[in-house]
Amino acid sequence: AQSVTQLDSHVSVSEGTPVLLRCNYSSSYSPSLFWYVQHPNKGLQLLLKYTSAATLVKGINGFEAEFKKSETSFHLTKPSAHMSDAAEYFCVVSDGGSYIPTFGRGTSLIVHP
Amino acid sequence: ETGVTQTPRHLVMGMTNKKSLKCEQHLGHNAMYWYKQSAKKPLELMFVYNFKEQTENNSVPSRFSPECPNSSHLFLHLHTLQPEDSALYLCASRLYTSTDTQYFGPGTRLTVL
């Protein structure tokens, strides 16, 4: 079985400050983990993906995430937020037991000028 | 959004109308998904097709009828909808492996009057 928990429904930061979006997962197999971003009235765009290679994954737009098996976490970070980063972010887990990925409930990132 | 298209992008319909949503992928994938995304609610999986066969129906009301004539096309036929069916309907595709990435279309914004 697989599940994913996004620990914050909303995160608010100032432009130029670091971003941290938290995600914990559970999986019966070696999981693949994803972060997607969704801007208003748009589809979901892949930010980055972990598939048992390097534990620190770099994605688009300066985002990165670190896979920590001991903590069952896959937190998303960015050193400096831009106004254009304001969006909904989804953490997703997919393991060898299912072809149906499991989505978190989403974290809304708010960026203040 | 690259490689997965959805039409129409916006649709307004009355409760007695019949309409169809279309999804097309140009990525050579063999699994396709319909999701419903309502305001303030998590992403809801509706249907999954693998190699044109429906493998998942997530207790969706019969007023939603999917069709997958080939691996590249997916339809969602709508009839006798309710106002609570108003939502963003997202299509996604992936290769039929448990760890591969899903690619999403831009969605169809449906409003039921």
Tab-separated table of C-alpha atoms in Angstrom:
chain	number	residue	atom	x	y	z
A	1	ALA	CA	0.000	0.000	0.000
A	2	GLN	CA	1.120	3.547	-0.604
A	3	SER	CA	0.122	6.879	0.831
A	4	VAL	CA	1.389	10.439	0.910
A	5	THR	CA	0.870	13.294	3.362
A	6	GLN	CA	1.589	16.914	2.614
A	7	LEU	CA	2.069	18.440	5.998
A	8	ASP	CA	1.000	21.995	5.172
A	9	SER	CA	-2.078	23.060	3.241
A	10	HIS	CA	-0.682	26.592	2.840
A	11	VAL	CA	2.832	28.017	2.972
A	12	SER	CA	3.444	31.751	2.852
A	13	VAL	CA	6.869	33.263	2.111
A	14	SER	CA	8.322	36.565	1.047
A	15	GLU	CA	9.939	36.947	-2.348
A	16	GLY	CA	13.636	36.115	-2.136
A	17	THR	CA	13.326	33.885	0.945
A	18	PRO	CA	13.685	30.073	0.993
A	19	VAL	CA	10.811	27.735	0.273
A	20	LEU	CA	10.152	24.447	2.088
A	21	LEU	CA	7.168	22.267	1.197
A	22	ARG	CA	6.954	19.096	3.266
A	23	CYS	CA	5.903	15.641	2.132
A	24	ASN	CA	5.925	12.298	3.965
A	25	TYR	CA	5.128	9.027	2.275
A	26	SER	CA	4.591	5.374	3.019
A	27	SER	CA	5.173	2.559	0.590
A	28	SER	CA	5.428	-1.221	0.651
A	29	TYR	CA	7.987	-1.201	-2.161
A	30	SER	CA	10.829	0.991	-3.341
A	31	PRO	CA	8.848	4.056	-4.363
A	32	SER	CA	9.098	6.585	-7.112
A	33	LEU	CA	8.291	10.062	-5.855
A	34	PHE	CA	7.247	13.139	-7.792
A	35	TRP	CA	6.498	16.786	-7.254
A	36	TYR	CA	4.084	18.543	-9.581
A	37	VAL	CA	3.132	22.210	-9.774
A	38	GLN	CA	-0.224	23.573	-10.872
A	39	HIS	CA	-0.829	27.206	-11.698
A	40	PRO	CA	-4.429	28.465	-11.613
A	41	ASN	CA	-6.683	26.824	-14.213
A	42	LYS	CA	-3.781	24.858	-15.676
A	43	GLY	CA	-2.811	21.213	-15.757
A	44	LEU	CA	-0.140	19.684	-13.563
A	45	GLN	CA	3.476	20.119	-14.612
A	46	LEU	CA	6.252	17.815	-13.435
A	47	LEU	CA	8.847	19.622	-11.290
A	48	LEU	CA	11.061	16.667	-10.444
A	49	LYS	CA	11.151	12.926	-9.952
A	50	TYR	CA	13.012	10.450	-7.738
A	51	THR	CA	13.468	6.863	-8.927
A	52	SER	CA	16.136	5.253	-6.704
A	53	ALA	CA	19.121	7.051	-8.192
A	54	ALA	CA	20.662	10.063	-6.435
A	55	THR	CA	18.790	11.005	-3.275
A	56	LEU	CA	19.061	14.726	-4.017
A	57	VAL	CA	16.986	15.470	-7.073
A	58	LYS	CA	17.176	18.718	-9.001
A	59	GLY	CA	14.166	19.910	-10.934
A	60	ILE	CA	13.042	22.800	-13.037
A	61	ASN	CA	12.885	26.453	-11.948
A	62	GLY	CA	15.501	26.001	-9.207
A	63	PHE	CA	13.549	23.481	-7.144
A	64	GLU	CA	15.095	20.406	-5.588
A	65	ALA	CA	14.011	17.618	-3.266
A	66	GLU	CA	15.823	15.159	-1.050
A	67	PHE	CA	14.715	11.567	-0.586
A	68	LYS	CA	15.240	10.479	3.031
A	69	LYS	CA	14.319	6.850	3.484
A	70	SER	CA	14.888	6.838	7.240
A	71	GLU	CA	12.432	9.700	7.651
A	72	THR	CA	10.120	8.616	4.793
A	73	SER	CA	10.225	12.181	3.566
A	74	PHE	CA	10.595	13.927	0.225
A	75	HIS	CA	10.549	17.633	0.994
A	76	LEU	CA	10.664	20.233	-1.785
A	77	THR	CA	12.943	23.252	-1.424
A	78	LYS	CA	14.042	26.329	-3.301
A	79	PRO	CA	16.673	28.798	-2.067
A	80	SER	CA	14.884	31.947	-3.170
A	81	ALA	CA	11.193	32.316	-3.968
A	82	HIS	CA	9.914	34.241	-6.974
A	83	MET	CA	6.464	35.681	-7.413
A	84	SER	CA	5.943	33.257	-10.307
A	85	ASP	CA	6.335	30.322	-7.897
A	86	ALA	CA	2.930	31.052	-6.378
A	87	ALA	CA	0.918	27.941	-7.226
A	88	GLU	CA	-0.392	24.626	-5.900
A	89	TYR	CA	2.178	21.879	-5.362
A	90	PHE	CA	1.442	18.165	-5.254
A	91	CYS	CA	3.597	15.378	-3.877
A	92	VAL	CA	2.967	11.986	-5.502
A	93	VAL	CA	4.091	8.432	-4.676
A	94	SER	CA	4.072	5.446	-7.006
A	95	ASP	CA	5.454	2.062	-6.038
A	96	GLY	CA	5.825	-1.374	-7.535
A	97	GLY	CA	2.496	-2.485	-6.122
A	98	SER	CA	0.244	-0.181	-8.111
A	99	TYR	CA	0.077	1.531	-11.462
A	100	ILE	CA	-2.093	4.206	-9.903
A	101	PRO	CA	-0.076	7.010	-8.338
A	102	THR	CA	-1.279	8.447	-5.043
A	103	PHE	CA	-1.513	12.231	-4.810
A	104	GLY	CA	-1.184	14.382	-1.747
A	105	ARG	CA	-3.871	16.952	-1.011
A	106	GLY	CA	-1.673	19.773	-2.238
A	107	THR	CA	0.147	22.734	-0.688
A	108	SER	CA	-0.704	26.226	-1.773
A	109	LEU	CA	2.428	28.387	-1.961
A	110	ILE	CA	1.806	32.096	-1.463
A	111	VAL	CA	4.617	34.509	-2.284
A	112	HIS	CA	4.479	38.041	-0.920
A	113	PRO	CA	6.342	40.939	-2.555
B	1	GLU	CA	1.252	19.684	-20.376
B	2	THR	CA	3.520	18.894	-23.271
B	3	GLY	CA	2.229	16.104	-25.491
B	4	VAL	CA	-1.260	15.776	-23.955
B	5	THR	CA	-4.046	17.907	-25.368
B	6	GLN	CA	-7.604	18.334	-24.157
B	7	THR	CA	-10.598	19.832	-25.903
B	8	PRO	CA	-12.583	21.851	-25.273
B	9	ARG	CA	-10.715	23.947	-22.712
B	10	HIS	CA	-13.954	25.413	-21.368
B	11	LEU	CA	-17.467	24.002	-21.484
B	12	VAL	CA	-20.757	25.301	-20.147
B	13	MET	CA	-23.715	22.955	-20.286
B	14	GLY	CA	-27.189	22.563	-18.935
B	15	MET	CA	-28.263	19.594	-16.886
B	16	THR	CA	-30.124	18.021	-19.806
B	17	ASN	CA	-27.319	18.390	-22.358
B	18	LYS	CA	-25.023	15.687	-23.684
B	19	LYS	CA	-21.428	16.606	-24.361
B	20	SER	CA	-18.041	14.910	-24.651
B	21	LEU	CA	-14.552	15.778	-23.474
B	22	LYS	CA	-11.617	14.666	-25.574
B	23	CYS	CA	-8.046	13.855	-24.618
B	24	GLU	CA	-5.227	12.998	-27.006
B	25	GLN	CA	-1.645	12.056	-26.240
B	26	HIS	CA	1.285	12.042	-28.659
B	27	LEU	CA	3.801	10.407	-26.329
B	28	GLY	CA	3.410	6.745	-27.234
B	29	HIS	CA	1.947	5.971	-23.825
B	30	ASN	CA	-0.424	3.097	-23.165
B	31	ALA	CA	-2.168	4.102	-19.959
B	32	MET	CA	-4.617	7.008	-19.732
B	33	TYR	CA	-6.422	8.554	-16.774
B	34	TRP	CA	-9.338	10.869	-16.065
B	35	TYR	CA	-9.240	12.985	-12.905
B	36	LYS	CA	-11.730	15.418	-11.425
B	37	GLN	CA	-10.446	18.459	-9.563
B	38	SER	CA	-13.010	20.453	-7.608
B	39	ALA	CA	-12.333	23.592	-5.635
B	40	LYS	CA	-11.054	22.918	-2.099
B	41	LYS	CA	-11.004	19.137	-2.660
B	42	PRO	CA	-8.208	16.673	-3.430
B	43	LEU	CA	-7.611	15.398	-6.917
B	44	GLU	CA	-10.073	12.533	-7.570
B	45	LEU	CA	-9.203	9.632	-9.833
B	46	MET	CA	-12.177	8.704	-12.030
B	47	PHE	CA	-11.081	6.141	-14.620
B	48	VAL	CA	-7.951	4.334	-15.766
B	49	TYR	CA	-7.368	2.653	-19.107
B	50	ASN	CA	-4.416	0.382	-19.814
B	51	PHE	CA	-3.914	-0.756	-23.405
B	52	LYS	CA	-7.452	0.482	-24.198
B	53	GLU	CA	-9.021	-1.643	-21.445
B	54	GLN	CA	-10.703	0.005	-18.496
B	55	THR	CA	-8.948	-1.180	-15.374
B	56	GLU	CA	-10.281	1.237	-12.816
B	57	ASN	CA	-13.638	2.855	-12.189
B	58	ASN	CA	-13.474	4.745	-8.951
B	59	SER	CA	-17.216	4.567	-8.119
B	60	VAL	CA	-18.022	7.235	-10.675
B	61	PRO	CA	-21.734	7.931	-11.350
B	62	SER	CA	-23.080	6.511	-14.589
B	63	ARG	CA	-23.738	9.990	-15.974
B	64	PHE	CA	-19.998	9.937	-16.755
B	65	SER	CA	-19.137	7.423	-19.472
B	66	PRO	CA	-15.534	6.955	-20.616
B	67	GLU	CA	-14.390	5.640	-23.968
B	68	CYS	CA	-10.912	4.693	-25.128
B	69	PRO	CA	-10.920	3.716	-28.813
B	70	ASN	CA	-7.127	3.446	-28.995
B	71	SER	CA	-4.082	4.135	-26.848
B	72	SER	CA	-3.842	7.739	-28.023
B	73	HIS	CA	-7.402	8.916	-27.451
B	74	LEU	CA	-9.647	9.095	-24.436
B	75	PHE	CA	-13.140	10.512	-24.197
B	76	LEU	CA	-15.456	11.351	-21.337
B	77	HIS	CA	-19.109	11.407	-22.368
B	78	LEU	CA	-21.337	13.519	-20.169
B	79	HIS	CA	-25.122	13.408	-19.794
B	80	THR	CA	-27.661	14.592	-17.263
B	81	LEU	CA	-25.003	16.229	-15.129
B	82	GLN	CA	-25.562	18.025	-11.843
B	83	PRO	CA	-24.223	21.434	-10.771
B	84	GLU	CA	-21.863	19.688	-8.323
B	85	ASP	CA	-20.153	18.113	-11.341
B	86	SER	CA	-18.705	21.506	-12.201
B	87	ALA	CA	-14.931	21.119	-11.945
B	88	LEU	CA	-11.654	20.966	-13.823
B	89	TYR	CA	-11.356	17.617	-15.607
B	90	LEU	CA	-7.796	16.515	-16.170
B	91	CYS	CA	-6.493	13.835	-18.469
B	92	ALA	CA	-3.119	12.174	-17.949
B	93	SER	CA	-1.082	9.514	-19.676
B	94	ARG	CA	1.953	7.388	-18.862
B	95	LEU	CA	3.747	4.235	-19.898
B	96	TYR	CA	2.288	1.163	-18.251
B	97	THR	CA	4.940	0.789	-15.608
B	98	SER	CA	4.415	1.582	-11.980
B	99	THR	CA	7.260	4.046	-11.707
B	100	ASP	CA	6.898	6.128	-14.801
B	101	THR	CA	5.850	9.751	-14.909
B	102	GLN	CA	2.299	10.840	-15.611
B	103	TYR	CA	1.935	13.694	-18.086
B	104	PHE	CA	-1.101	15.905	-17.746
B	105	GLY	CA	-3.169	17.856	-20.199
B	106	PRO	CA	-4.264	21.435	-19.476
B	107	GLY	CA	-7.738	20.337	-18.397
B	108	THR	CA	-11.305	21.170	-19.357
B	109	ARG	CA	-13.095	23.632	-17.112
B	110	LEU	CA	-16.693	22.383	-16.945
B	111	THR	CA	-19.588	24.453	-15.636
B	112	VAL	CA	-22.995	22.821	-15.230
B	113	LEU	CA	-25.894	25.238	-14.983
